[in-house]
Short mmCIF file of C-alpha atoms in Angstrom, two decimals:
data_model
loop_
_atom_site.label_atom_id
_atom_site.label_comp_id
_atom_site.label_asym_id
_atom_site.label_seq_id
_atom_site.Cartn_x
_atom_site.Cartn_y
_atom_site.Cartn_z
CA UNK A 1 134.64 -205.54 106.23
CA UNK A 2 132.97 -202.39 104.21
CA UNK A 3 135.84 -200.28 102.85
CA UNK A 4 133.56 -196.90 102.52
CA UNK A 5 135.09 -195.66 105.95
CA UNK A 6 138.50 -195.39 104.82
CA UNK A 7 137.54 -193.57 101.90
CA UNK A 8 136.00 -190.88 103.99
CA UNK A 9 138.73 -189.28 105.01
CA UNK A 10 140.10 -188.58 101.93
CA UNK A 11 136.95 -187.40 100.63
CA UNK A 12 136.84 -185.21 103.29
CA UNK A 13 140.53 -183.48 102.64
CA UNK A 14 139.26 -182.88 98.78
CA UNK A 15 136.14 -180.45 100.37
CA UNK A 16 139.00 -178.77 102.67
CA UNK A 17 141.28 -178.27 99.90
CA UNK A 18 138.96 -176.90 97.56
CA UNK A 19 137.35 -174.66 100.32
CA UNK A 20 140.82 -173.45 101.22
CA UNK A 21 141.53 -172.59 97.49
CA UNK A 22 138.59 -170.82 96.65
CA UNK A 23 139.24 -168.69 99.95
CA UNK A 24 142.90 -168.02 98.58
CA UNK A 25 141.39 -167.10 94.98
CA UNK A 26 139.27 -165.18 96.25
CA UNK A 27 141.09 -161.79 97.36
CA UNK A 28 142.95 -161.99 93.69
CA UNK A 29 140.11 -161.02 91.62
CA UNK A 30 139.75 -157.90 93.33
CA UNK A 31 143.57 -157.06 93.54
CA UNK A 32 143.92 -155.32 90.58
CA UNK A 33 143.23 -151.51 90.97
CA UNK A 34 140.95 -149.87 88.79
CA UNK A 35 141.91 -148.72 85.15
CA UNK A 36 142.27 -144.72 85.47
CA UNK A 37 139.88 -142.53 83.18
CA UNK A 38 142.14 -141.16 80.54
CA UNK A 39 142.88 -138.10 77.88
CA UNK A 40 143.73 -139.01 74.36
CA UNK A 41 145.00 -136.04 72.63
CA UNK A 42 145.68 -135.67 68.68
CA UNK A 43 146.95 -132.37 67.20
CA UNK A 44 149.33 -131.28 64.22
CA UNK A 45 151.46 -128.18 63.54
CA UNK A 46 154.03 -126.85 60.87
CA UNK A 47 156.96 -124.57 60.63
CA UNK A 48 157.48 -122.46 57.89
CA UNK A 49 161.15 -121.89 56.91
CA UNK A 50 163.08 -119.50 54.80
CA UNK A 51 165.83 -121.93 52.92
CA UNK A 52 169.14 -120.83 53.17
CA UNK A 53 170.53 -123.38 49.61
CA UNK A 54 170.12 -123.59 46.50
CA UNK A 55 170.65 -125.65 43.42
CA UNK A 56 170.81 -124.95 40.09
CA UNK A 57 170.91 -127.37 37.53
CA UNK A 58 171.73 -126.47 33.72
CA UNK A 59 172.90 -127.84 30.68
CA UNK A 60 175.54 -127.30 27.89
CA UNK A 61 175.95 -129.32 24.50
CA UNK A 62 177.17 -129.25 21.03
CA UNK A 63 175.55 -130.77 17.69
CA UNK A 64 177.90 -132.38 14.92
CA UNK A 65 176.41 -131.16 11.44
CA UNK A 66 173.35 -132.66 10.12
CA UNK A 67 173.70 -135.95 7.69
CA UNK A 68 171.99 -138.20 6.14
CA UNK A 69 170.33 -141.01 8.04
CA UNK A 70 172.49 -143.31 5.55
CA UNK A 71 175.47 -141.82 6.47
CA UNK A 72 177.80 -142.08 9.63
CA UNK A 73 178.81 -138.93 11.81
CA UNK A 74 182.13 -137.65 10.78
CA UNK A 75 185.41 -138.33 13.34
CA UNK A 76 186.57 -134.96 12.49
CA UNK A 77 183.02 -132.89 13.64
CA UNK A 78 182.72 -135.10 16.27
CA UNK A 79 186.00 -133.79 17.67
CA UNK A 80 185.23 -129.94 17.13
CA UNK A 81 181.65 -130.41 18.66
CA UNK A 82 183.25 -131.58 21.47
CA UNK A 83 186.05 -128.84 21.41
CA UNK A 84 183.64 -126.25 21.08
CA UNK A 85 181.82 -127.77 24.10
CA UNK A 86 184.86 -128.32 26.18
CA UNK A 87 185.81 -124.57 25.51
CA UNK A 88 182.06 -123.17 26.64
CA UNK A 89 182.21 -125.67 29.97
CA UNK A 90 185.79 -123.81 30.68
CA UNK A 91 184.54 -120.74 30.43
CA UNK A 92 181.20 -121.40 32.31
CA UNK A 93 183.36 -122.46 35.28
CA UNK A 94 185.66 -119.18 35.27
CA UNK A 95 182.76 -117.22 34.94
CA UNK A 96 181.15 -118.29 38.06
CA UNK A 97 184.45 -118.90 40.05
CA UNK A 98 184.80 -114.95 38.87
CA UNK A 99 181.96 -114.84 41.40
CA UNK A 100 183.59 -115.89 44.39
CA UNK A 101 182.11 -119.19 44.61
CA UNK A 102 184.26 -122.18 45.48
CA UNK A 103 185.14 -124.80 42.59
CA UNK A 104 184.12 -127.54 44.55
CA UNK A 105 180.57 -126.00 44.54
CA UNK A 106 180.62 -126.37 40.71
CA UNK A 107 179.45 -129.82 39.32
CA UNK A 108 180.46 -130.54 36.00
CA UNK A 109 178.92 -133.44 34.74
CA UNK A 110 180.25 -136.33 32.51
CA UNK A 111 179.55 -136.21 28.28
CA UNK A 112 176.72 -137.76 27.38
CA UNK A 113 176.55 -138.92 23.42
CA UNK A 114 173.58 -139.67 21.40
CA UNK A 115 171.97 -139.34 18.55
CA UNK A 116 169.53 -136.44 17.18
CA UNK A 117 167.17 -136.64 14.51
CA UNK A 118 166.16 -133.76 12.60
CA UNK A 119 163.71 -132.87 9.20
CA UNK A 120 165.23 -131.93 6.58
CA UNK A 121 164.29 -128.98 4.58
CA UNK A 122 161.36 -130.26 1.80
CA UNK A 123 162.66 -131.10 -1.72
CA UNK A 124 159.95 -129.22 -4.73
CA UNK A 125 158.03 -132.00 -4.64
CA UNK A 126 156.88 -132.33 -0.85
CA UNK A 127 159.28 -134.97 0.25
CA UNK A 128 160.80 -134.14 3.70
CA UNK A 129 163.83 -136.49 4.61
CA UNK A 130 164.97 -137.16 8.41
CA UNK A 131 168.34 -135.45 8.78
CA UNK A 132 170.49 -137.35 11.87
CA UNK A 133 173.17 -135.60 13.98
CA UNK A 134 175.30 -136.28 16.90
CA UNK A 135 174.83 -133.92 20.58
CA UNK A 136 177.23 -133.78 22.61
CA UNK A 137 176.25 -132.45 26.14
CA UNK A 138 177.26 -131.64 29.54
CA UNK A 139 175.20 -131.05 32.50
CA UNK A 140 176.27 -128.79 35.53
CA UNK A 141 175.27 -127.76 38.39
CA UNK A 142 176.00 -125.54 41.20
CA UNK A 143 175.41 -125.38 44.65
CA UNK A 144 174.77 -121.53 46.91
CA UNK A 145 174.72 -121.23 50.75
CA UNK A 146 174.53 -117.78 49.65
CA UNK A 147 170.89 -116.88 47.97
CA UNK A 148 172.23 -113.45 47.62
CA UNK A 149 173.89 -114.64 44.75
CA UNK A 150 171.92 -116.78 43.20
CA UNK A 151 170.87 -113.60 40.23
CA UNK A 152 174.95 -113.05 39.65
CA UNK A 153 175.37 -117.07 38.97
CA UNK A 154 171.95 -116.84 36.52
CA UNK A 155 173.52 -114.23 34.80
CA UNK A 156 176.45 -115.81 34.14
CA UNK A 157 175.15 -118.93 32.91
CA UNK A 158 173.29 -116.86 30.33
CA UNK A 159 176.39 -115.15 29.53
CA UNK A 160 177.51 -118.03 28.55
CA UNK A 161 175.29 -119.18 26.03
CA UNK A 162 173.57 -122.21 28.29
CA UNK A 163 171.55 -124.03 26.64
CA UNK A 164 168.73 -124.86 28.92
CA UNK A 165 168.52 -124.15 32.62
CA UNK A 166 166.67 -126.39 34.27
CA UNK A 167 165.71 -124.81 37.71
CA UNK A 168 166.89 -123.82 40.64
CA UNK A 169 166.04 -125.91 43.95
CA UNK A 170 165.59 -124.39 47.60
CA UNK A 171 166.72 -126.26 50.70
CA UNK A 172 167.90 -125.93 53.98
CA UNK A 173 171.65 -126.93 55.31
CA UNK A 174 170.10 -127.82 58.46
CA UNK A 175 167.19 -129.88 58.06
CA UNK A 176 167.06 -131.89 61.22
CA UNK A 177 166.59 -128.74 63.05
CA UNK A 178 163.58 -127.70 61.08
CA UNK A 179 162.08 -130.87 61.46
CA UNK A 180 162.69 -130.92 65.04
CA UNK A 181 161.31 -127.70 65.34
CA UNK A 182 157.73 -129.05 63.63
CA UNK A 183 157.71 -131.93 65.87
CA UNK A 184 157.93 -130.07 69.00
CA UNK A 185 155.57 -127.46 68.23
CA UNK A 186 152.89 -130.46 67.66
CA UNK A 187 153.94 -131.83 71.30
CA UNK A 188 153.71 -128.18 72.55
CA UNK A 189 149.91 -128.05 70.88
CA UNK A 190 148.68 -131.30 72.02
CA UNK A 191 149.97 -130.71 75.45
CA UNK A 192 147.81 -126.80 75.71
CA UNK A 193 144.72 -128.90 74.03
CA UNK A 194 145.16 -131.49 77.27
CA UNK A 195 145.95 -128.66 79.84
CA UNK A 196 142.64 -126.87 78.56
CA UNK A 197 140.19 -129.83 78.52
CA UNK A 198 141.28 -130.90 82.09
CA UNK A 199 141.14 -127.78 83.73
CA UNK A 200 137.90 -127.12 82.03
CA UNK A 201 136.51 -130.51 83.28
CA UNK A 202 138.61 -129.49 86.74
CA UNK A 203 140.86 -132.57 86.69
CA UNK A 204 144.38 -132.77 85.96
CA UNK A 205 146.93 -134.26 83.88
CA UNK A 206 148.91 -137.46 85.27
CA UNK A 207 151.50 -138.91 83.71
CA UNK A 208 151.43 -139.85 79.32
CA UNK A 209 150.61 -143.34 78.69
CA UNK A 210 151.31 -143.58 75.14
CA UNK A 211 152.74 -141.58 72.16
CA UNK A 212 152.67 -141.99 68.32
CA UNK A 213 153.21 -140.09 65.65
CA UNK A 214 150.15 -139.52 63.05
CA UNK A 215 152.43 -138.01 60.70
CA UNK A 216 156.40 -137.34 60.84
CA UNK A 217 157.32 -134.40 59.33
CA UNK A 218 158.15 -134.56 55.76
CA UNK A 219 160.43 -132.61 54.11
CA UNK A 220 160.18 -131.46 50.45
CA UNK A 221 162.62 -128.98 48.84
CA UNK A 222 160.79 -126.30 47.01
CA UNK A 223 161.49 -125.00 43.00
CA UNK A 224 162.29 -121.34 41.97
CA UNK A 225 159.90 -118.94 42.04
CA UNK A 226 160.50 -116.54 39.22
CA UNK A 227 159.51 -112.83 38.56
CA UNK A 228 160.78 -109.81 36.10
CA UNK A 229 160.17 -106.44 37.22
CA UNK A 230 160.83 -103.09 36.08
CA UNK A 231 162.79 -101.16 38.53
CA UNK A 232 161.46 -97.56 39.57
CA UNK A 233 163.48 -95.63 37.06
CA UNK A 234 162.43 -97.13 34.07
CA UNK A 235 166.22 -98.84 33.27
CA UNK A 236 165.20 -101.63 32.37
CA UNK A 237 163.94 -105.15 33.93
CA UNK A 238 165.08 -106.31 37.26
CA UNK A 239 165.08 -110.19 38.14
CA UNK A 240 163.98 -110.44 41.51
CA UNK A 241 164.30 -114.72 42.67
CA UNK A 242 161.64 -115.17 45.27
CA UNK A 243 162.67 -118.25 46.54
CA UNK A 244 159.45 -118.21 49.12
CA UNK A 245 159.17 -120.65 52.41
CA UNK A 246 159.31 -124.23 53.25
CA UNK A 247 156.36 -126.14 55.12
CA UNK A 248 156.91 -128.41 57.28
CA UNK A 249 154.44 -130.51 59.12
CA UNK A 250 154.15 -132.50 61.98
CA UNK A 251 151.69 -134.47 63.81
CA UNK A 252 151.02 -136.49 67.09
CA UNK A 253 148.57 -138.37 69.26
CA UNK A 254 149.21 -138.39 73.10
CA UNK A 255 147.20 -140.29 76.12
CA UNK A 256 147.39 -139.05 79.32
CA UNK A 257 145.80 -140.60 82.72
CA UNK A 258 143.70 -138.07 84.33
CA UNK A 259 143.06 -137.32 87.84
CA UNK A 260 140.99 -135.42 90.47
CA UNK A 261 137.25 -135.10 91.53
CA UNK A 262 135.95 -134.20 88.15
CA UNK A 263 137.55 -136.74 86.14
CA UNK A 264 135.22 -138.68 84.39
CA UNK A 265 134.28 -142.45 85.83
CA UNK A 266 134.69 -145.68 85.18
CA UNK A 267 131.60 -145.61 83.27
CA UNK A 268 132.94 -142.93 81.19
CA UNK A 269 136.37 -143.25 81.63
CA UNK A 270 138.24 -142.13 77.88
CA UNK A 271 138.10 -138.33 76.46
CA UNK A 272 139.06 -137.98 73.47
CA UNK A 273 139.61 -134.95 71.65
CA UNK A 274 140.77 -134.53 67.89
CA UNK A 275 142.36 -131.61 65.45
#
C-alpha cells in the first residue's frame, strides 16, 4: 500500500499553521503608533555676579648676608633673619586683626628656606663673582567677606613692609546659587524659543523628550582690578579696588513632542532650531 495518503494530512496542518500565523503577525506590524513630529531646542545664557570674597595672597621674607659661594651661611644670621622675619609676620597679623578681621581669616604660611644667588660687585679688572645668600620667607594670606575692606587690609600690608603682594582673588560664598541661577535662565530661554516657534507654526508643546546639557556652567574666580585716582580736592591719590563681575554661563538642548493641526508631518517630522 502507497503511504502518500497519510502524509497528507500533515501536510495539510503545516499550510493551516502557517496561514494562521501570518494572520496573527499580521495586525503587529501596524500596532505601533506613529513617531510624533518633534521640537529640538538649543539655547545658552549667563549671569553676571558681583562677588562678595576675596583673597589676598602676599609674601614676607628675610635674606642672611651675602657670602661667598665657597663659604657656608652663618648659624648666627640665619637665626636673626629669621627673628627679624618672625617679628614683621607678628606685626603683620596685629595690624590687620587691628582691623576687625577675625584671626582665623589670617593664613600664615609655613618657612620656606632656600638658597639665593646674587653678583657681586666687579673687582678693577672686570671680574664679577656670584655672591650666595640664604631667604627666609613666609607667605600669608587673608580671606574678606567684607570687600569694603579690602583697601584698609592693602594698606596695612604695605605698612608693613611686604615684600610682594601677589593679588587679590574675587569669589562668591555662594556659588551653587549662581550657578543655579545660569542654568535656569538657559531652561527659561530654550523654553520662550519653543513656545515662539510652535505658536508661530500654530502647534503646541507636548511633553520634553530629552535633555542635555551643551555646556554646565563653569565657574572661574576673577583677579583684582586695580586703579589710582586723584580725589576731587587735589589731596592726594585715592585707591579705588574695582573688583568688577563674574560670568557665568550655561547652556542646554531640549526636545519636545509637538502637537496640533499645524505640526509638521511625518514627512517632515523634526524642527530644529539653534542659538
Amino acid at each position: 500500500m502507497s503511504s502518500t495518503p497519510a502524509r497528507l494530512p500533515r501536510f495539510r496542518y503545516g499550510i493551516l499553521s502557517g496561514a494562521l500565523l501570518a494572520l496573527l503577525s499580521t495586525p503587529l506590524a501596524f500596532a505601533a503608533p506613529p513617531t510624533p513630529p518633534s521640537l529640538s531646542v538649543q539655547a545658552q545664557s549667563w549671569v553676571e555676579v558681583e562677588p562678595d570674597q576675596a583673597t589676598l595672597t602676599a609674601r614676607l621674607w628675610e635674606n642672611t648676608p651675602a657670602v661667598s659661594s665657597l663659604e657656608d651661611t652663618d648659624s648666627q644670621a640665619l637665626g636673626e633673619a629669621r627673628e627679624r622675619l618672625e617679628n614683621r609676620a607678628s606685626e603683620l597679623i596685629e595690624a590687620i586683626e587691628a582691623l576687625g578681621i577675625e584671626r582665623r581669616a589670617i593664613n600664615a604660611g609655613s618657612l620656606n628656606v632656600y638658597p639665593d644667588h646674587v653678583p657681586a660687585p666687579r673687582s678693577e679688572n672686570g671680574d664679577q663673582e656670584m655672591m650666595q645668600r640664604t631667604r627666609l620667607e613666609r607667605p600669608f594670606s587673608v580671606e574678606l567677606t567684607n570687600l569694603d575692606q579690602l583697601g584698609d587690609v592693602l594698606n596695612a600690608l604695605i605698612g608693613v613692609g611686604v615684600n610682594a603682594l601677589d593679588g587679590v582673588q574675587f569669589d562668591l560664598q555662594d556659588r551653587d546659587a549662581a550657578t543655579d541661577e545660569a542654568l535656569v535662565k538657559a531652561l527659561e530661554k530654550a523654553r520662550h524659543k519653543a513656545n515662539l516657534m510652535a505658536s508661530t507654526l500654530e502647534a503646541e508643546l507636548g511633553h520634553v523628550q530629552r535633555i542635555e546639557e551643551t555646556q554646565s556652567p563653569i565657574f572661574q574666580p576673577r583677579m583684582m582690578a586695580m586703579r589710582a585716582e586723584s580725589d576731587a580736592a587735589g589731596n592726594g591719590a585715592q585707591s579705588d579696588y574695582s573688583p568688577g563681575t563674574i560670568r557665568i554661563d550655561a547652556g542646554v538642548n531640549i526636545e519636545w513632542t509637538l502637537k496640533g493641526p499645524d505640526a509638521p508631518d511625518h514627512q517632515d517630522r523634526d524642527v530644529a532650531a539653534q542659538e
